[in-house]
Every structure is written in structure tokens, then in C-alpha cells.
Amino acid sequence: VQLKAGIFTRGILFDIPRLKGRPYLEPGEAIYPEDLSAWGEKAGVTVEPGDVVLVRTGRWARREKFGPYLPTAGLYVTCARWLHQHDVAVLGSDAASDVRPSRVDGVAMPIHLLVIAAMGMPILDNCDLERLAEVAAAKRRWVFLLAVAPEAVPGGTGSPVNPIAVF
């Protein structure tokens, strides 16, 4: 019910491998609030209330080169405060958002828990952000219109989606 009308808002790509000058992050590599802030400065973007933040770790680029793997790069638990301070509406990633393995005080995947349960923020998991990253880099534009139309699944807590970015 929460998203039955879909999502139609501003999206921002946070291309963390590009920030670090690499094609992808390594498995288990954590992204910290300082990385998110550094990308904002480098890309010249400011997160505004209601924005969708898409975090690229380069998971699909690395998978293309080496095949499937676990663990995955992702956000460290301290990024939850950064997301809250910036009033992010939706979090997306090319993995599961959390750095994996990720366990804080016995809690697995704390970003998921804090973002969904404590902040009421929907998550877009496992997005293929490679083409978006290519186009954004070519245009030197990291902000775009994002449209997401989830299926109505009675009693469901998730839905397959195909997000569309429009520059």
C-alpha cells in the first residue's frame, strides 16, 4: 500500500568506485558517511528531502569479470545516520545496501533494519547501476528523474521493479 502509486522523484547516483578511482569496490569493503559526503562534493550534488539515493559499489562490473561472489561491498551501519540527516526518501544499491558480512551487536544487516523499520524508508536492492553510471559519467550529471512502478502484491512486502532514470 505504501508505494502503490509508485515513485516519481529526483534520484542521485553515488558512484563510490568512481570516487575511489576504481571500476568496483572489493567484496566486504565498507562505505562510510565520509565517502557519501566526499562523493557529494566531488559530483557537486546536494541531497534534498525526498530524494532517492542510489549507491553504486560496482558489484555487477566485478561479477562480469570474476563471476558470482559473496560477501559484497556496501554501507557501514554509521551511514544510517547520514541518510536520516539528509532526509533520504528511498535507498537503492546494486547489492543489498549493507556491507556483507555485516553484524553489529548481534544484528545482521543493520542498514536494512534501521532504514526500513526505524526510518520507514523503502529499499531498492540489487539494481543494475552500470549503464546508469556510464551515462551519468558521460553527461557529468549525477541527478535525474527516477520512476519506479512496483507491482501491487496483496499482503506483499516487496515487488520486482524496473527503475527508469531520465536525464
mmCIF file of C-alpha atoms in Angstrom:
data_model
loop_
_atom_site.group_PDB
_atom_site.id
_atom_site.type_symbol
_atom_site.label_atom_id
_atom_site.label_comp_id
_atom_site.label_asym_id
_atom_site.label_seq_id
_atom_site.Cartn_x
_atom_site.Cartn_y
_atom_site.Cartn_z
ATOM 1 C CA VAL A 1 0.000 0.000 0.000
ATOM 2 C CA GLN A 2 2.834 2.397 0.858
ATOM 3 C CA LEU A 3 4.137 2.570 -2.714
ATOM 4 C CA LYS A 4 1.135 1.519 -4.801
ATOM 5 C CA ALA A 5 1.262 4.844 -6.680
ATOM 6 C CA GLY A 6 4.955 4.272 -7.399
ATOM 7 C CA ILE A 7 7.944 6.555 -7.002
ATOM 8 C CA PHE A 8 8.424 9.598 -9.221
ATOM 9 C CA THR A 9 11.106 11.869 -7.810
ATOM 10 C CA ARG A 10 14.680 13.045 -8.039
ATOM 11 C CA GLY A 11 17.350 10.361 -7.962
ATOM 12 C CA ILE A 12 21.045 10.811 -7.258
ATOM 13 C CA LEU A 13 23.728 8.286 -8.181
ATOM 14 C CA PHE A 14 26.528 7.904 -5.634
ATOM 15 C CA ASP A 15 29.253 6.213 -7.691
ATOM 16 C CA ILE A 16 31.655 5.213 -4.927
ATOM 17 C CA PRO A 17 34.095 3.233 -7.131
ATOM 18 C CA ARG A 18 34.439 6.342 -9.341
ATOM 19 C CA LEU A 19 35.135 8.386 -6.196
ATOM 20 C CA LYS A 20 37.955 5.977 -5.352
ATOM 21 C CA GLY A 21 39.268 5.805 -8.935
ATOM 22 C CA ARG A 22 38.423 2.122 -9.423
ATOM 23 C CA PRO A 23 35.915 0.153 -11.529
ATOM 24 C CA TYR A 24 34.408 -1.574 -8.461
ATOM 25 C CA LEU A 25 34.768 -1.979 -4.727
ATOM 26 C CA GLU A 26 36.123 -5.200 -3.301
ATOM 27 C CA PRO A 27 33.914 -7.805 -1.575
ATOM 28 C CA GLY A 28 33.283 -6.806 2.045
ATOM 29 C CA GLU A 29 34.549 -3.245 1.509
ATOM 30 C CA ALA A 30 32.616 -0.753 3.632
ATOM 31 C CA ILE A 31 31.305 2.621 2.519
ATOM 32 C CA TYR A 32 31.305 5.236 5.287
ATOM 33 C CA PRO A 33 29.444 8.542 5.726
ATOM 34 C CA GLU A 34 32.661 10.333 4.789
ATOM 35 C CA ASP A 35 32.577 8.563 1.403
ATOM 36 C CA LEU A 36 28.987 9.683 0.780
ATOM 37 C CA SER A 37 29.861 13.278 1.684
ATOM 38 C CA ALA A 38 33.029 13.171 -0.432
ATOM 39 C CA TRP A 39 31.028 11.962 -3.448
ATOM 40 C CA GLY A 40 28.508 14.774 -2.961
ATOM 41 C CA GLU A 41 31.337 17.308 -3.017
ATOM 42 C CA LYS A 42 33.105 15.728 -5.993
ATOM 43 C CA ALA A 43 29.899 15.386 -8.028
ATOM 44 C CA GLY A 44 28.587 18.789 -6.963
ATOM 45 C CA VAL A 45 25.300 17.369 -5.686
ATOM 46 C CA THR A 46 23.325 18.083 -2.552
ATOM 47 C CA VAL A 47 20.809 15.577 -1.248
ATOM 48 C CA GLU A 48 17.417 17.158 -0.657
ATOM 49 C CA PRO A 49 14.452 15.812 1.329
ATOM 50 C CA GLY A 50 12.549 13.258 -0.739
ATOM 51 C CA ASP A 51 15.494 12.208 -2.905
ATOM 52 C CA VAL A 52 16.277 8.635 -3.857
ATOM 53 C CA VAL A 53 19.931 7.810 -3.224
ATOM 54 C CA LEU A 54 21.332 5.019 -5.406
ATOM 55 C CA VAL A 55 24.699 3.700 -4.205
ATOM 56 C CA ARG A 56 26.887 2.007 -6.802
ATOM 57 C CA THR A 57 29.523 -0.392 -5.493
ATOM 58 C CA GLY A 58 30.386 -1.783 -8.931
ATOM 59 C CA ARG A 59 29.023 -5.194 -7.965
ATOM 60 C CA TRP A 60 27.832 -6.043 -11.487
ATOM 61 C CA ALA A 61 31.086 -4.877 -13.117
ATOM 62 C CA ARG A 62 33.068 -7.086 -10.721
ATOM 63 C CA ARG A 63 30.704 -10.008 -11.266
ATOM 64 C CA GLU A 64 31.136 -9.671 -15.032
ATOM 65 C CA LYS A 65 34.908 -10.033 -14.583
ATOM 66 C CA PHE A 66 35.105 -12.662 -11.816
ATOM 67 C CA GLY A 67 31.678 -14.346 -11.619
ATOM 68 C CA PRO A 68 29.275 -14.511 -8.664
ATOM 69 C CA TYR A 69 30.679 -13.836 -5.230
ATOM 70 C CA LEU A 70 29.888 -13.049 -1.611
ATOM 71 C CA PRO A 71 30.477 -11.015 0.515
ATOM 72 C CA THR A 72 29.512 -7.684 -1.062
ATOM 73 C CA ALA A 73 30.600 -4.094 -0.590
ATOM 74 C CA GLY A 74 28.042 -1.748 0.913
ATOM 75 C CA LEU A 75 27.128 0.808 3.536
ATOM 76 C CA TYR A 76 28.529 0.566 7.043
ATOM 77 C CA VAL A 77 25.962 0.987 9.832
ATOM 78 C CA THR A 78 27.018 4.601 10.530
ATOM 79 C CA CYS A 79 25.600 5.581 7.127
ATOM 80 C CA ALA A 80 22.090 5.215 8.584
ATOM 81 C CA ARG A 81 22.565 8.475 10.486
ATOM 82 C CA TRP A 82 23.848 10.203 7.308
ATOM 83 C CA LEU A 83 20.751 9.015 5.393
ATOM 84 C CA HIS A 84 18.473 10.254 8.184
ATOM 85 C CA GLN A 85 20.240 13.627 8.452
ATOM 86 C CA HIS A 86 19.765 14.140 4.707
ATOM 87 C CA ASP A 87 16.104 13.055 4.828
ATOM 88 C CA VAL A 88 16.573 10.472 2.067
ATOM 89 C CA ALA A 89 13.213 9.006 0.962
ATOM 90 C CA VAL A 90 14.401 5.789 -0.714
ATOM 91 C CA LEU A 91 17.729 3.943 -0.640
ATOM 92 C CA GLY A 92 18.882 1.823 -3.552
ATOM 93 C CA SER A 93 22.028 -0.134 -4.276
ATOM 94 C CA ASP A 94 23.499 -2.591 -6.729
ATOM 95 C CA ALA A 95 23.754 -5.051 -3.825
ATOM 96 C CA ALA A 96 21.817 -5.300 -0.559
ATOM 97 C CA SER A 97 22.861 -1.827 0.736
ATOM 98 C CA ASP A 98 24.658 -3.301 3.795
ATOM 99 C CA VAL A 99 28.318 -4.223 3.601
ATOM 100 C CA ARG A 100 28.379 -8.005 3.946
ATOM 101 C CA PRO A 101 29.170 -9.639 6.202
ATOM 102 C CA SER A 102 27.528 -7.076 8.447
ATOM 103 C CA ARG A 103 26.694 -7.673 12.073
ATOM 104 C CA VAL A 104 26.508 -5.065 14.826
ATOM 105 C CA ASP A 105 25.749 -6.185 18.379
ATOM 106 C CA GLY A 106 24.325 -9.431 17.024
ATOM 107 C CA VAL A 107 22.103 -7.697 14.457
ATOM 108 C CA ALA A 108 22.626 -8.823 10.870
ATOM 109 C CA MET A 109 22.227 -6.245 8.097
ATOM 110 C CA PRO A 110 21.741 -3.208 10.349
ATOM 111 C CA ILE A 111 21.279 -0.754 7.461
ATOM 112 C CA HIS A 112 18.231 -2.754 6.323
ATOM 113 C CA LEU A 113 16.827 -2.851 9.839
ATOM 114 C CA LEU A 114 17.403 0.831 10.607
ATOM 115 C CA VAL A 115 16.333 2.168 7.234
ATOM 116 C CA ILE A 116 13.191 0.066 6.832
ATOM 117 C CA ALA A 117 11.986 -0.379 10.415
ATOM 118 C CA ALA A 118 13.248 2.763 12.156
ATOM 119 C CA MET A 119 13.012 5.273 9.294
ATOM 120 C CA GLY A 120 10.222 3.755 7.180
ATOM 121 C CA MET A 121 12.395 4.095 4.095
ATOM 122 C CA PRO A 122 11.856 1.695 1.169
ATOM 123 C CA ILE A 123 14.910 -0.038 -0.263
ATOM 124 C CA LEU A 124 15.695 -0.987 -3.866
ATOM 125 C CA ASP A 125 18.056 -3.973 -3.711
ATOM 126 C CA ASN A 126 20.274 -5.438 -6.427
ATOM 127 C CA CYS A 127 19.786 -2.666 -9.002
ATOM 128 C CA ASP A 128 21.951 -2.885 -12.101
ATOM 129 C CA LEU A 129 23.519 0.579 -11.972
ATOM 130 C CA GLU A 130 26.253 0.025 -14.565
ATOM 131 C CA ARG A 131 24.504 1.678 -17.545
ATOM 132 C CA LEU A 132 23.273 4.494 -15.333
ATOM 133 C CA ALA A 133 26.854 5.083 -14.152
ATOM 134 C CA GLU A 134 28.131 5.136 -17.758
ATOM 135 C CA VAL A 135 25.519 7.653 -18.903
ATOM 136 C CA ALA A 136 25.898 9.813 -15.785
ATOM 137 C CA ALA A 137 29.689 9.930 -16.229
ATOM 138 C CA ALA A 138 29.390 10.773 -19.932
ATOM 139 C CA LYS A 139 26.955 13.586 -19.154
ATOM 140 C CA ARG A 140 28.738 14.577 -15.924
ATOM 141 C CA ARG A 141 25.274 14.584 -14.349
ATOM 142 C CA TRP A 142 24.514 12.535 -11.281
ATOM 143 C CA VAL A 143 20.971 13.804 -10.732
ATOM 144 C CA PHE A 144 17.999 12.558 -12.748
ATOM 145 C CA LEU A 145 14.272 11.898 -12.641
ATOM 146 C CA LEU A 146 13.623 8.415 -11.260
ATOM 147 C CA ALA A 147 10.410 6.483 -11.902
ATOM 148 C CA VAL A 148 9.678 3.187 -10.163
ATOM 149 C CA ALA A 149 6.379 1.320 -10.579
ATOM 150 C CA PRO A 150 6.087 -1.646 -8.206
ATOM 151 C CA GLU A 151 3.511 -4.349 -8.818
ATOM 152 C CA ALA A 152 0.529 -4.456 -6.470
ATOM 153 C CA VAL A 153 1.133 -7.607 -4.436
ATOM 154 C CA PRO A 154 -1.641 -8.106 -1.861
ATOM 155 C CA GLY A 155 -0.012 -8.734 1.520
ATOM 156 C CA GLY A 156 3.434 -8.436 -0.061
ATOM 157 C CA THR A 157 6.420 -6.698 1.443
ATOM 158 C CA GLY A 158 8.248 -6.312 -1.850
ATOM 159 C CA SER A 159 7.857 -6.332 -5.597
ATOM 160 C CA PRO A 160 10.025 -6.706 -8.680
ATOM 161 C CA VAL A 161 10.652 -3.319 -10.270
ATOM 162 C CA ASN A 162 12.445 -1.848 -13.270
ATOM 163 C CA PRO A 163 13.538 1.669 -12.224
ATOM 164 C CA ILE A 164 13.867 4.184 -15.050
ATOM 165 C CA ALA A 165 16.256 7.151 -14.876
ATOM 166 C CA VAL A 166 15.554 10.125 -17.151
ATOM 167 C CA PHE A 167 18.226 12.801 -17.665
#
